[in-house]
Coordinates of C-alpha atoms in Angstrom, one line a residue:
Chain A
M1 CA -44.0 -42.1 4.6
V2 CA -41.0 -43.9 6.0
D3 CA -39.0 -41.9 8.5
I4 CA -35.4 -42.0 7.3
Q5 CA -32.8 -41.8 10.0
P6 CA -30.1 -39.3 8.9
A7 CA -27.5 -41.1 11.0
N8 CA -27.6 -44.3 8.9
A9 CA -26.8 -43.2 5.4
S10 CA -26.5 -46.7 3.9
S11 CA -30.0 -47.7 5.0
A12 CA -31.3 -44.4 3.7
S13 CA -30.0 -45.1 0.2
K14 CA -31.2 -48.6 0.4
L15 CA -34.7 -47.3 1.2
T16 CA -34.4 -44.9 -1.7
W17 CA -33.5 -47.6 -4.1
Q18 CA -36.3 -49.8 -2.8
R19 CA -38.7 -47.0 -3.4
R20 CA -37.5 -46.5 -6.9
R21 CA -37.7 -50.2 -7.6
I22 CA -41.3 -50.3 -6.5
G23 CA -42.0 -47.2 -8.6
F24 CA -40.4 -48.9 -11.6
S25 CA -42.3 -52.1 -11.3
R26 CA -45.6 -50.2 -10.9
G27 CA -44.8 -48.3 -14.1
W28 CA -43.9 -51.5 -15.9
A29 CA -47.1 -53.1 -14.8
A30 CA -49.0 -50.2 -16.2
F31 CA -47.0 -50.2 -19.4
R32 CA -47.6 -53.9 -19.9
H33 CA -51.3 -53.3 -20.2
N34 CA -50.8 -50.7 -22.9
R35 CA -51.2 -52.7 -26.1
R36 CA -49.8 -50.1 -28.5
G37 CA -46.8 -49.6 -26.2
M38 CA -46.1 -53.3 -26.0
F39 CA -46.4 -53.7 -29.7
G40 CA -43.8 -51.0 -30.1
L41 CA -41.5 -52.6 -27.6
I42 CA -41.6 -56.0 -29.3
V43 CA -40.7 -54.4 -32.6
L44 CA -37.8 -52.6 -31.0
V45 CA -36.5 -55.7 -29.3
A46 CA -36.6 -57.5 -32.7
F47 CA -34.6 -54.7 -34.4
G48 CA -32.3 -54.5 -31.4
V49 CA -31.4 -58.2 -31.7
V50 CA -30.7 -57.7 -35.4
A51 CA -28.5 -54.7 -34.7
V52 CA -26.5 -56.6 -32.0
L53 CA -26.1 -59.8 -34.1
S54 CA -25.4 -58.0 -37.4
P55 CA -21.6 -58.7 -37.4
L56 CA -22.5 -62.4 -37.2
L57 CA -25.2 -62.3 -39.8
V58 CA -23.4 -60.3 -42.5
S59 CA -19.6 -60.4 -43.3
P60 CA -18.0 -57.0 -44.0
D61 CA -16.9 -58.3 -47.4
S62 CA -20.4 -58.9 -48.7
V63 CA -21.4 -55.3 -48.3
D64 CA -18.1 -53.9 -49.7
P65 CA -18.8 -52.5 -53.2
S66 CA -15.5 -53.9 -54.5
S67 CA -16.0 -57.5 -53.4
A68 CA -19.7 -58.0 -53.7
T69 CA -20.6 -61.2 -55.6
G70 CA -24.2 -60.9 -56.7
T71 CA -25.5 -59.9 -60.2
P72 CA -26.0 -56.1 -60.1
N73 CA -29.7 -54.9 -59.9
S74 CA -31.2 -58.3 -59.7
P75 CA -34.8 -58.6 -58.4
P76 CA -35.4 -60.9 -55.4
T77 CA -34.2 -64.5 -55.9
A78 CA -33.7 -67.5 -53.6
G79 CA -30.1 -66.5 -52.8
Y80 CA -30.9 -62.8 -52.5
P81 CA -34.3 -62.5 -50.8
L82 CA -34.5 -58.8 -51.4
G83 CA -32.5 -58.6 -54.6
T84 CA -29.2 -56.7 -55.2
D85 CA -28.1 -53.1 -55.6
S86 CA -26.1 -51.8 -58.6
F87 CA -22.9 -53.1 -57.0
G88 CA -24.3 -56.6 -56.7
R89 CA -24.6 -56.4 -52.9
S90 CA -27.5 -58.1 -51.2
V91 CA -30.1 -55.5 -50.2
L92 CA -31.0 -57.7 -47.2
S93 CA -27.4 -57.5 -46.0
L94 CA -27.4 -53.7 -46.4
L95 CA -30.6 -53.6 -44.4
I96 CA -29.1 -55.7 -41.6
V97 CA -25.9 -53.6 -41.4
G98 CA -28.0 -50.4 -41.7
T99 CA -30.0 -51.5 -38.6
R100 CA -26.9 -51.3 -36.5
V101 CA -25.8 -47.9 -38.0
S102 CA -29.2 -46.2 -37.9
L103 CA -30.0 -47.4 -34.3
T104 CA -26.5 -46.3 -33.1
V105 CA -26.8 -42.9 -34.6
G106 CA -30.3 -42.5 -33.3
L107 CA -29.4 -43.6 -29.8
A108 CA -26.2 -41.7 -29.5
A109 CA -27.7 -38.5 -30.8
T110 CA -30.6 -39.0 -28.4
V111 CA -28.3 -39.4 -25.4
A112 CA -26.5 -36.2 -26.2
A113 CA -29.7 -34.3 -27.0
V114 CA -31.5 -35.4 -23.9
F115 CA -28.4 -34.6 -21.7
I116 CA -28.4 -31.0 -23.1
G117 CA -32.1 -30.7 -22.9
A118 CA -32.5 -32.1 -19.4
T119 CA -29.6 -30.0 -18.0
F120 CA -31.0 -26.8 -19.5
G121 CA -34.6 -27.7 -18.6
L122 CA -33.7 -28.5 -15.0
L123 CA -31.7 -25.3 -14.5
S124 CA -34.2 -23.1 -16.2
G125 CA -37.1 -24.6 -14.3
Y126 CA -35.4 -24.7 -10.9
Y127 CA -34.3 -21.1 -11.3
G128 CA -37.7 -20.2 -12.8
G129 CA -38.4 -16.5 -13.0
T130 CA -34.7 -15.5 -12.4
A131 CA -32.2 -14.2 -14.9
V132 CA -30.9 -17.7 -15.4
D133 CA -34.3 -18.8 -16.5
R134 CA -34.7 -15.9 -18.8
V135 CA -31.5 -16.5 -20.6
L136 CA -31.9 -20.3 -20.8
G137 CA -35.6 -19.9 -21.7
A138 CA -34.8 -17.6 -24.5
L139 CA -32.2 -20.1 -25.8
I140 CA -34.7 -22.9 -25.7
D141 CA -37.3 -20.8 -27.5
W142 CA -34.8 -19.8 -30.2
F143 CA -33.8 -23.4 -30.9
L144 CA -37.5 -24.3 -31.1
V145 CA -37.9 -21.5 -33.7
I146 CA -34.9 -22.1 -35.9
P147 CA -35.9 -24.4 -38.9
W148 CA -34.0 -27.4 -37.7
L149 CA -33.4 -29.0 -41.1
V150 CA -31.7 -25.9 -42.4
L151 CA -29.5 -25.5 -39.4
A152 CA -28.7 -29.2 -39.6
I153 CA -27.8 -28.9 -43.3
V154 CA -25.6 -25.8 -42.6
M155 CA -23.8 -27.5 -39.7
A156 CA -23.3 -30.8 -41.5
A157 CA -22.0 -29.0 -44.6
I158 CA -19.4 -27.1 -42.5
L159 CA -18.4 -30.0 -40.2
G160 CA -18.1 -32.6 -42.9
P161 CA -19.9 -35.9 -43.2
T162 CA -18.6 -38.3 -40.5
L163 CA -20.8 -40.4 -38.2
L164 CA -19.8 -38.4 -35.1
N165 CA -20.5 -35.1 -36.8
I166 CA -24.0 -36.3 -37.8
I167 CA -24.6 -37.3 -34.2
I168 CA -23.5 -33.8 -33.0
V169 CA -25.7 -32.1 -35.6
I170 CA -28.8 -34.1 -34.7
A171 CA -28.2 -33.5 -31.0
V172 CA -27.8 -29.8 -31.4
T173 CA -31.0 -29.5 -33.5
S174 CA -33.3 -31.8 -31.3
W175 CA -32.7 -31.0 -27.6
A176 CA -35.0 -28.0 -27.3
L177 CA -38.3 -29.8 -27.0
T178 CA -36.9 -32.0 -24.2
A179 CA -35.7 -28.8 -22.4
R180 CA -39.1 -27.3 -22.6
V181 CA -40.9 -30.3 -21.3
V182 CA -38.4 -30.9 -18.5
R183 CA -38.6 -27.2 -17.6
A184 CA -42.3 -27.3 -17.2
S185 CA -42.1 -30.5 -15.1
T186 CA -39.4 -29.0 -12.9
L187 CA -41.4 -25.9 -12.3
G188 CA -44.1 -28.1 -10.7
V189 CA -41.7 -30.3 -8.7
R190 CA -39.8 -27.4 -7.1
E191 CA -43.0 -26.2 -5.4
L192 CA -43.5 -29.6 -3.6
P193 CA -43.0 -29.8 0.1
F194 CA -40.0 -32.1 0.1
V195 CA -38.0 -29.6 -1.8
E196 CA -38.9 -26.9 0.7
R197 CA -37.9 -29.4 3.4
A198 CA -34.5 -30.1 1.9
R199 CA -33.9 -26.3 1.5
A200 CA -34.9 -25.7 5.2
L201 CA -32.4 -28.4 6.2
G202 CA -29.7 -26.4 4.4
A203 CA -29.2 -28.5 1.3
S204 CA -27.4 -26.7 -1.6
D205 CA -29.1 -26.0 -4.9
R206 CA -26.9 -28.6 -6.6
S207 CA -27.9 -31.3 -4.2
I208 CA -31.6 -30.4 -4.3
I209 CA -31.5 -30.5 -8.1
T210 CA -29.6 -33.8 -8.4
R211 CA -31.1 -35.7 -5.4
H212 CA -34.7 -34.4 -5.2
V213 CA -35.8 -32.8 -8.4
L214 CA -34.0 -35.0 -10.9
P215 CA -35.4 -38.3 -9.6
N216 CA -38.9 -36.9 -9.8
V217 CA -38.5 -35.5 -13.2
F218 CA -36.6 -38.5 -14.5
P219 CA -39.7 -40.5 -15.8
V220 CA -40.6 -37.4 -17.9
I221 CA -37.0 -37.3 -19.3
F222 CA -37.1 -41.0 -20.1
A223 CA -40.4 -40.7 -22.0
Q224 CA -39.1 -37.7 -23.9
A225 CA -35.9 -39.6 -24.7
V226 CA -37.8 -42.4 -26.3
L227 CA -39.7 -39.9 -28.5
T228 CA -36.4 -38.2 -29.4
V229 CA -34.9 -41.4 -30.8
A230 CA -37.7 -41.4 -33.4
V231 CA -36.9 -37.8 -34.3
A232 CA -33.2 -38.6 -34.5
I233 CA -33.6 -41.6 -36.8
L234 CA -35.9 -39.6 -39.1
S235 CA -33.3 -36.7 -39.1
E236 CA -30.5 -39.1 -40.0
T237 CA -32.5 -40.5 -42.9
T238 CA -33.4 -37.0 -44.2
L239 CA -29.7 -35.8 -43.9
A240 CA -28.5 -38.9 -45.7
I241 CA -31.1 -38.5 -48.5
L242 CA -29.7 -35.0 -49.0
G243 CA -26.3 -36.4 -49.4
L244 CA -25.0 -35.4 -46.0
G245 CA -24.6 -39.0 -44.6
D246 CA -21.2 -40.5 -43.9
P247 CA -20.1 -42.0 -47.2
T248 CA -18.2 -44.8 -45.4
S249 CA -21.1 -46.2 -43.4
I250 CA -24.2 -48.0 -44.5
S251 CA -27.3 -46.6 -42.8
W252 CA -30.9 -47.0 -44.0
G253 CA -30.9 -43.4 -45.2
R254 CA -27.6 -43.9 -47.1
T255 CA -29.1 -46.9 -48.9
I256 CA -32.2 -44.9 -49.9
E257 CA -29.9 -42.1 -51.2
E258 CA -27.7 -44.6 -53.1
A259 CA -30.8 -46.2 -54.6
F260 CA -32.3 -42.8 -55.6
N261 CA -29.1 -41.6 -57.3
G262 CA -28.3 -45.1 -58.6
G263 CA -31.3 -45.1 -60.9
A264 CA -33.7 -47.2 -58.8
M265 CA -36.5 -44.8 -59.6
T266 CA -36.1 -44.6 -63.3
N267 CA -35.5 -48.3 -63.7
G268 CA -38.1 -49.5 -61.3
Y269 CA -35.7 -51.3 -58.9
W270 CA -38.3 -51.2 -56.1
W271 CA -36.6 -53.9 -54.1
W272 CA -33.6 -51.6 -53.5
I273 CA -35.5 -48.5 -52.4
V274 CA -38.6 -49.8 -50.6
P275 CA -37.2 -52.0 -47.8
P276 CA -34.8 -49.4 -46.2
G277 CA -37.7 -46.8 -46.0
L278 CA -40.0 -49.4 -44.5
A279 CA -37.4 -50.2 -41.9
V280 CA -37.2 -46.5 -40.9
V281 CA -41.0 -46.3 -40.7
C282 CA -41.2 -49.4 -38.5
V283 CA -38.6 -48.3 -36.0
T284 CA -39.8 -44.7 -35.9
L285 CA -43.4 -45.8 -35.4
A286 CA -42.3 -48.3 -32.6
F287 CA -40.3 -45.7 -30.7
T288 CA -43.2 -43.2 -31.0
L289 CA -45.8 -45.8 -29.8
C290 CA -43.5 -46.6 -26.8
G291 CA -43.0 -43.0 -26.0
Y292 CA -46.7 -42.2 -26.1
A293 CA -47.4 -45.3 -23.9
L294 CA -44.8 -44.1 -21.4
E295 CA -46.4 -40.7 -21.3
E296 CA -49.8 -42.3 -20.7
V297 CA -48.3 -44.4 -17.8
L298 CA -46.9 -41.2 -16.3
D299 CA -50.1 -39.1 -16.8
P300 CA -53.2 -41.3 -17.0
R301 CA -55.2 -38.3 -18.1
L302 CA -53.5 -38.6 -21.5
R303 CA -55.2 -41.9 -22.1
D304 CA -58.3 -40.1 -23.4
R305 CA -56.5 -38.4 -26.1
Chain B
M1 CA -55.3 -5.6 -28.4
T2 CA -53.0 -3.0 -26.9
L3 CA -50.0 -1.4 -28.5
K4 CA -47.9 -2.7 -25.5
Y5 CA -48.7 -6.3 -26.4
I6 CA -47.7 -5.8 -30.1
A7 CA -44.5 -3.9 -29.0
R8 CA -43.6 -6.7 -26.7
K9 CA -44.0 -9.3 -29.4
A10 CA -42.2 -7.2 -31.9
G11 CA -39.3 -6.7 -29.5
W12 CA -39.1 -10.4 -29.0
A13 CA -39.0 -11.0 -32.7
L14 CA -36.2 -8.5 -33.1
L15 CA -34.2 -10.2 -30.3
T16 CA -34.7 -13.5 -32.0
L17 CA -33.6 -12.1 -35.3
W18 CA -30.4 -10.8 -33.7
F19 CA -29.8 -14.3 -32.3
I20 CA -30.2 -15.9 -35.7
L21 CA -27.8 -13.3 -37.3
S22 CA -25.3 -14.1 -34.6
V23 CA -25.6 -17.8 -35.1
N24 CA -25.2 -17.3 -38.8
F25 CA -22.1 -15.2 -38.2
F26 CA -20.3 -17.4 -35.7
L27 CA -21.3 -20.7 -37.2
F28 CA -19.1 -19.9 -40.2
R29 CA -16.3 -18.6 -38.1
I30 CA -15.9 -20.8 -35.0
M31 CA -15.6 -23.9 -37.3
P32 CA -12.2 -25.1 -38.2
G33 CA -10.7 -22.4 -40.6
D34 CA -12.2 -19.0 -41.4
P35 CA -14.9 -18.6 -44.1
V36 CA -12.3 -18.2 -46.8
A37 CA -10.6 -21.4 -45.8
L38 CA -14.0 -23.0 -46.1
L39 CA -14.4 -21.4 -49.5
A40 CA -11.1 -22.8 -50.5
R41 CA -12.2 -26.3 -49.5
S42 CA -14.7 -26.3 -52.3
Q43 CA -11.8 -25.6 -54.7
R44 CA -13.8 -23.7 -57.2
L45 CA -12.8 -20.2 -56.4
S46 CA -10.2 -18.2 -58.3
P47 CA -7.7 -16.2 -56.2
E48 CA -9.4 -13.0 -57.3
A49 CA -12.8 -14.2 -56.1
L50 CA -11.1 -15.4 -52.8
D51 CA -9.8 -11.9 -52.3
R52 CA -13.2 -10.4 -53.1
Q53 CA -14.8 -12.6 -50.4
R54 CA -12.0 -11.8 -47.9
Q55 CA -12.6 -8.1 -48.5
L56 CA -16.3 -8.5 -48.3
F57 CA -16.2 -10.2 -45.0
G58 CA -13.4 -7.9 -43.8
L59 CA -11.4 -10.9 -42.5
D60 CA -8.3 -8.9 -41.9
Q61 CA -10.1 -7.0 -39.2
P62 CA -10.6 -8.1 -35.5
L63 CA -13.7 -10.3 -34.8
P64 CA -15.9 -7.6 -33.2
Q65 CA -15.2 -5.4 -36.2
Q66 CA -16.1 -8.2 -38.5
Y67 CA -19.3 -8.8 -36.6
L68 CA -20.4 -5.2 -37.0
T69 CA -19.4 -5.2 -40.7
Y70 CA -21.5 -8.4 -41.2
L71 CA -24.5 -6.9 -39.5
R72 CA -24.3 -3.7 -41.6
E73 CA -23.8 -5.6 -44.9
T74 CA -26.7 -7.9 -44.1
F75 CA -29.1 -5.1 -43.3
S76 CA -28.2 -3.3 -46.4
G77 CA -29.1 -6.4 -48.4
N78 CA -25.7 -7.7 -49.2
L79 CA -25.3 -11.4 -48.6
G80 CA -22.3 -12.0 -50.8
V81 CA -21.8 -13.8 -54.1
S82 CA -22.2 -17.5 -54.9
I83 CA -19.0 -19.4 -55.1
L84 CA -20.2 -21.5 -57.9
S85 CA -21.7 -19.0 -60.3
G86 CA -20.3 -15.7 -58.9
T87 CA -23.7 -14.1 -59.0
D88 CA -25.3 -12.1 -56.3
V89 CA -26.8 -14.4 -53.7
V90 CA -29.9 -12.2 -53.1
S91 CA -30.9 -12.2 -56.7
M92 CA -30.3 -16.0 -56.9
V93 CA -32.6 -16.6 -53.9
A94 CA -35.2 -14.2 -55.2
S95 CA -35.4 -16.0 -58.6
R96 CA -36.1 -19.3 -56.9
M97 CA -38.7 -18.0 -54.5
W98 CA -41.8 -18.4 -56.6
P99 CA -41.8 -22.1 -57.3
T100 CA -41.3 -22.8 -53.5
I101 CA -44.2 -20.5 -52.5
L102 CA -46.4 -22.2 -55.1
L103 CA -45.5 -25.7 -53.8
V104 CA -45.7 -25.0 -50.1
G105 CA -48.6 -22.6 -50.3
I106 CA -50.9 -25.1 -52.1
G107 CA -49.6 -28.1 -50.1
T108 CA -50.2 -26.4 -46.8
L109 CA -53.7 -25.2 -47.7
I110 CA -54.7 -28.7 -48.8
A111 CA -53.2 -30.3 -45.7
A112 CA -54.9 -27.7 -43.5
A113 CA -58.3 -28.2 -45.1
V114 CA -58.2 -32.0 -44.9
G115 CA -56.7 -32.0 -41.4
V116 CA -59.2 -29.6 -40.0
L117 CA -62.2 -31.4 -41.5
L118 CA -61.1 -34.8 -40.3
G119 CA -60.1 -33.4 -36.9
M120 CA -63.5 -31.7 -36.5
R121 CA -65.3 -35.0 -37.1
A122 CA -62.9 -37.2 -35.1
G123 CA -62.9 -34.9 -32.1
W124 CA -66.7 -34.7 -32.2
R125 CA -67.1 -38.5 -32.3
R126 CA -64.2 -39.9 -30.4
G127 CA -63.5 -43.6 -30.9
S128 CA -65.5 -43.6 -34.2
G129 CA -64.1 -45.1 -37.4
V130 CA -63.0 -41.7 -38.7
D131 CA -61.3 -41.0 -35.4
N132 CA -59.3 -44.2 -35.2
G133 CA -58.5 -44.3 -38.8
S134 CA -57.2 -40.8 -38.9
M135 CA -55.3 -41.2 -35.7
Y136 CA -53.4 -44.3 -37.0
G137 CA -53.0 -42.7 -40.4
S138 CA -51.3 -39.5 -38.9
L139 CA -49.1 -41.6 -36.7
L140 CA -48.0 -43.6 -39.7
L141 CA -47.3 -40.5 -41.8
Y142 CA -45.4 -38.9 -38.9
S143 CA -43.1 -41.9 -38.9
T144 CA -42.5 -41.8 -42.7
P145 CA -39.4 -39.8 -44.0
E146 CA -40.9 -37.3 -46.4
G147 CA -38.2 -37.8 -49.1
W148 CA -38.8 -41.5 -49.2
L149 CA -42.6 -41.0 -49.3
G150 CA -42.1 -38.8 -52.3
M151 CA -40.0 -41.5 -54.0
M152 CA -42.7 -44.1 -53.4
L153 CA -45.3 -41.8 -55.0
L154 CA -42.9 -41.3 -57.9
I155 CA -42.4 -45.0 -58.4
L156 CA -46.2 -45.6 -58.2
F157 CA -47.7 -42.7 -60.0
A158 CA -45.0 -41.5 -62.4
G159 CA -43.2 -44.9 -63.0
A160 CA -45.7 -47.7 -62.9
L161 CA -48.9 -45.9 -63.7
G162 CA -47.4 -43.0 -65.7
W163 CA -50.1 -40.5 -64.6
F164 CA -47.7 -37.7 -63.8
P165 CA -44.3 -36.5 -65.0
A166 CA -41.3 -37.7 -63.0
G167 CA -40.0 -34.2 -62.0
G168 CA -39.2 -30.7 -62.9
Y169 CA -41.3 -27.5 -63.3
S170 CA -42.6 -28.0 -66.8
S171 CA -42.1 -30.3 -69.9
S172 CA -38.9 -29.5 -71.7
G173 CA -40.4 -29.2 -75.2
G174 CA -43.4 -26.9 -74.8
E175 CA -43.8 -23.4 -73.4
G176 CA -45.2 -24.8 -70.1
G177 CA -48.8 -23.6 -69.7
A178 CA -50.6 -23.7 -66.4
G179 CA -51.9 -27.2 -67.0
D180 CA -48.4 -28.5 -67.7
V181 CA -47.0 -26.9 -64.5
A182 CA -50.0 -28.2 -62.5
S183 CA -49.3 -31.8 -63.6
H184 CA -45.7 -31.4 -62.5
L185 CA -46.9 -29.9 -59.3
A186 CA -49.3 -32.6 -58.3
L187 CA -47.0 -35.2 -56.8
P188 CA -44.8 -32.8 -54.8
V189 CA -47.9 -31.1 -53.5
L190 CA -49.4 -34.5 -52.5
T191 CA -46.2 -35.4 -50.7
L192 CA -46.0 -32.2 -48.8
A193 CA -49.7 -32.3 -47.9
L194 CA -49.4 -35.9 -46.6
G195 CA -46.5 -34.8 -44.5
Y196 CA -48.3 -31.9 -43.0
V197 CA -51.9 -33.1 -42.7
G198 CA -51.2 -35.0 -39.4
Q199 CA -50.4 -32.0 -37.3
F200 CA -53.5 -30.1 -38.4
F201 CA -55.6 -33.1 -37.6
I202 CA -54.1 -33.6 -34.1
V203 CA -54.5 -29.9 -33.2
M204 CA -58.0 -29.6 -34.5
R205 CA -59.1 -32.8 -32.9
A206 CA -57.7 -31.8 -29.5
S207 CA -59.3 -28.4 -29.8
M208 CA -62.6 -29.9 -30.7
I209 CA -62.5 -32.3 -27.7
D210 CA -61.7 -29.3 -25.5
V211 CA -64.6 -27.2 -26.9
K212 CA -67.1 -30.0 -26.7
S213 CA -67.2 -30.0 -22.9
Q214 CA -67.9 -26.2 -22.7
D215 CA -71.1 -24.8 -21.2
Y216 CA -72.3 -23.0 -24.3
I217 CA -72.3 -26.3 -26.2
R218 CA -74.6 -27.8 -23.6
L219 CA -76.8 -24.7 -23.9
A220 CA -76.9 -25.1 -27.7
R221 CA -78.0 -28.7 -27.2
A222 CA -80.6 -27.7 -24.6
K223 CA -82.1 -25.3 -27.0
G224 CA -82.9 -28.3 -29.1
L225 CA -80.4 -27.7 -32.0
T226 CA -79.5 -30.8 -34.0
D227 CA -76.1 -32.4 -33.6
P228 CA -74.6 -31.2 -36.9
A229 CA -75.9 -27.7 -36.2
V230 CA -74.2 -27.5 -32.8
R231 CA -71.0 -28.9 -34.4
R232 CA -71.0 -26.6 -37.3
H233 CA -72.2 -23.3 -35.8
H234 CA -71.1 -23.5 -32.2
A235 CA -68.2 -25.9 -31.7
A236 CA -66.2 -25.6 -34.9
P237 CA -65.7 -21.8 -35.1
N238 CA -64.2 -21.7 -31.6
A239 CA -62.2 -24.8 -32.1
L240 CA -60.6 -23.4 -35.2
L241 CA -58.5 -20.8 -33.3
P242 CA -55.4 -22.9 -32.5
T243 CA -55.5 -24.3 -36.1
I244 CA -55.3 -20.8 -37.5
T245 CA -52.1 -20.2 -35.6
L246 CA -50.7 -23.4 -36.8
I247 CA -51.4 -22.5 -40.4
V248 CA -49.6 -19.2 -40.1
L249 CA -46.7 -20.9 -38.4
S250 CA -46.4 -23.6 -41.0
F251 CA -46.0 -20.9 -43.7
G252 CA -43.0 -19.8 -41.8
F253 CA -41.5 -23.3 -42.2
V254 CA -42.0 -22.9 -45.9
L255 CA -38.4 -23.7 -46.8
G256 CA -37.5 -26.3 -44.2
G257 CA -40.4 -28.5 -45.5
A258 CA -39.5 -28.0 -49.1
I259 CA -35.8 -29.0 -49.3
V260 CA -36.2 -32.8 -49.4
I261 CA -39.4 -32.7 -51.6
E262 CA -37.9 -30.3 -54.1
T263 CA -34.8 -32.5 -54.3
V264 CA -36.7 -35.7 -54.9
F265 CA -38.9 -34.0 -57.6
S266 CA -36.3 -31.7 -59.1
W267 CA -38.7 -28.8 -58.4
P268 CA -36.6 -25.7 -59.1
G269 CA -37.3 -23.7 -55.9
L270 CA -35.3 -22.6 -52.9
G271 CA -35.1 -26.2 -51.7
L272 CA -33.4 -27.5 -54.8
L273 CA -31.1 -24.4 -54.6
T274 CA -30.2 -25.5 -51.1
Y275 CA -29.5 -29.1 -52.3
Q276 CA -27.3 -27.8 -55.1
A277 CA -25.5 -25.6 -52.6
I278 CA -24.8 -28.6 -50.3
Q279 CA -23.4 -30.6 -53.2
T280 CA -21.0 -27.8 -54.2
L281 CA -20.4 -26.5 -50.6
D282 CA -21.6 -23.1 -51.8
Y283 CA -21.5 -21.5 -48.3
P284 CA -22.7 -18.0 -49.1
V285 CA -25.9 -19.5 -50.5
L286 CA -26.3 -21.8 -47.5
Q287 CA -25.9 -18.8 -45.2
A288 CA -28.5 -16.8 -47.1
V289 CA -30.9 -19.8 -47.1
F290 CA -30.5 -20.2 -43.3
L291 CA -31.1 -16.5 -42.7
L292 CA -34.1 -16.3 -45.0
S293 CA -35.8 -19.4 -43.6
S294 CA -35.2 -18.3 -40.0
A295 CA -36.5 -14.8 -40.7
A296 CA -39.6 -16.4 -42.3
V297 CA -40.3 -18.3 -39.1
I298 CA -39.8 -15.2 -37.0
V299 CA -42.2 -13.1 -39.1
A300 CA -44.8 -15.9 -39.1
N301 CA -44.5 -16.2 -35.4
L302 CA -45.1 -12.5 -35.0
I303 CA -48.1 -12.6 -37.3
A304 CA -49.5 -15.6 -35.4
D305 CA -49.1 -13.9 -32.1
I306 CA -50.9 -10.7 -33.3
A307 CA -53.6 -12.7 -35.0
Y308 CA -54.2 -14.7 -31.9
G309 CA -54.4 -11.5 -29.8
L310 CA -57.0 -10.1 -32.3
L311 CA -59.1 -13.3 -32.4
D312 CA -59.0 -14.1 -28.7
P313 CA -58.9 -11.0 -26.4
R314 CA -58.1 -13.1 -23.4
I315 CA -54.6 -13.8 -24.7
E316 CA -53.4 -10.3 -24.0
Q317 CA -53.6 -10.8 -20.3
I318 CA -51.1 -13.6 -20.3

């Protein structure tokens, strides 16, 4: 253990960051050897590139129902590799634009959900056994019990279908699991000697939580966040299929809903309805594989599962 | 199993129910506009019906008074009237209950049976073909949106192959005998079972792995029992315990799981009712559905807790 001189604050923080960098590169080395995790990561990078480049790949006009140029409901051809929808839009273009929308909704909802979940989990765990923990713990348990889809439907129906509201709805219905995991992890960390040491030196609760507990719980939060993205993307798709998606944006779920209500089922327009669902499956699976791999890096005992 | 344990669990269930009721109350009030403004948004309500709703909710009274009125009305079984049809919400919900129970009941039982059998074998022989195959299979199913899975089954089995009808409860022409309903039920049940089988598999597998390293399993082997006998008579019964809880709990999620599937297959249960309420912004129906589905989970939780306490006496001490 390096003896940190309290007089020299800048070198202390330098040491802290050095320690974190070493921790990170160790974690990355372990992750790299996890084949399923790396497979997931590669898939995610591929979809990420498509999402970032989507404005260059597809012009807004070509996915606008009023200015689409293709023959409606055409099966795959050379010009339209995945065929067209009932407005004559290229399904491939819809898919590319949808990548950006679906990933944005998934990531934004995850950031919000993990922020709520981590805050509640840290507070509940740090004050474990006190009244704060009982109130927050009850709240966490209740949100785990409420059927999330029904709550999401009720909220989305009241708030109205905009992208921001969908993000809010998904965040509110998916933070509880993170809170529970972070709480359990915090309960363990707060018993460790360095927390006791910080308290003996007169550190405030706030500084102990942010400077000592949070950095140690952070890897758990990160793994949980990666798993939450998968849940968020599935939730967005489900809400969109139920007609609660933002009608002005093109997500994968919206494309599935349009295809379903546009007669893709009865007329057998498989090229319209199969690809967006497959995209959801790929991305959800990739996030889940990455999340499991991260959990295994953090807790090698899980490797046997 | 002491009375104290049951009382504690029941007390917790009541507290949870109170929370759900409060969420249900405030959700429809803290949002922009009061419930009547929300009702007006759907633009299907006559002024008289609006007044009736206003009176029913007691919206001219202060908020705490409204809250008490709401609790009293809910406990006396009054959940308001549907905006769309003007009929009593409770009777509307009651008439849609049976198809959902049929669908989710059968689907959950099939998922539990298959999941438990696979999990038992996979956990017993880790790394075997059954284990790896089921593991990847359940991961894949977990990543698949249920609604889309249903659509794929529809395209394949109802569209291309024509083995099953494309939706509904029974054929429009005939009276709709048991066989007719069963053929309409097949695809929705398959979708639901595929969506649920993974969790039963995972829990049973983990439980089996846990049990396998116990001393009494070693003893059974030392007695010279064959491998299948140890698995069937010594390991499996004990490993089943967590799965039983999961089965009870999933019956609580009856409605949540059925909404998308009933929508895709036009199965006329509570899920389809919910979907129709979304389309028409029929808030009293949505409120009732939220209340009912949450209450179902709470009751299922309570039953699971008590069943667990009965089956495993150690639980009580926790």
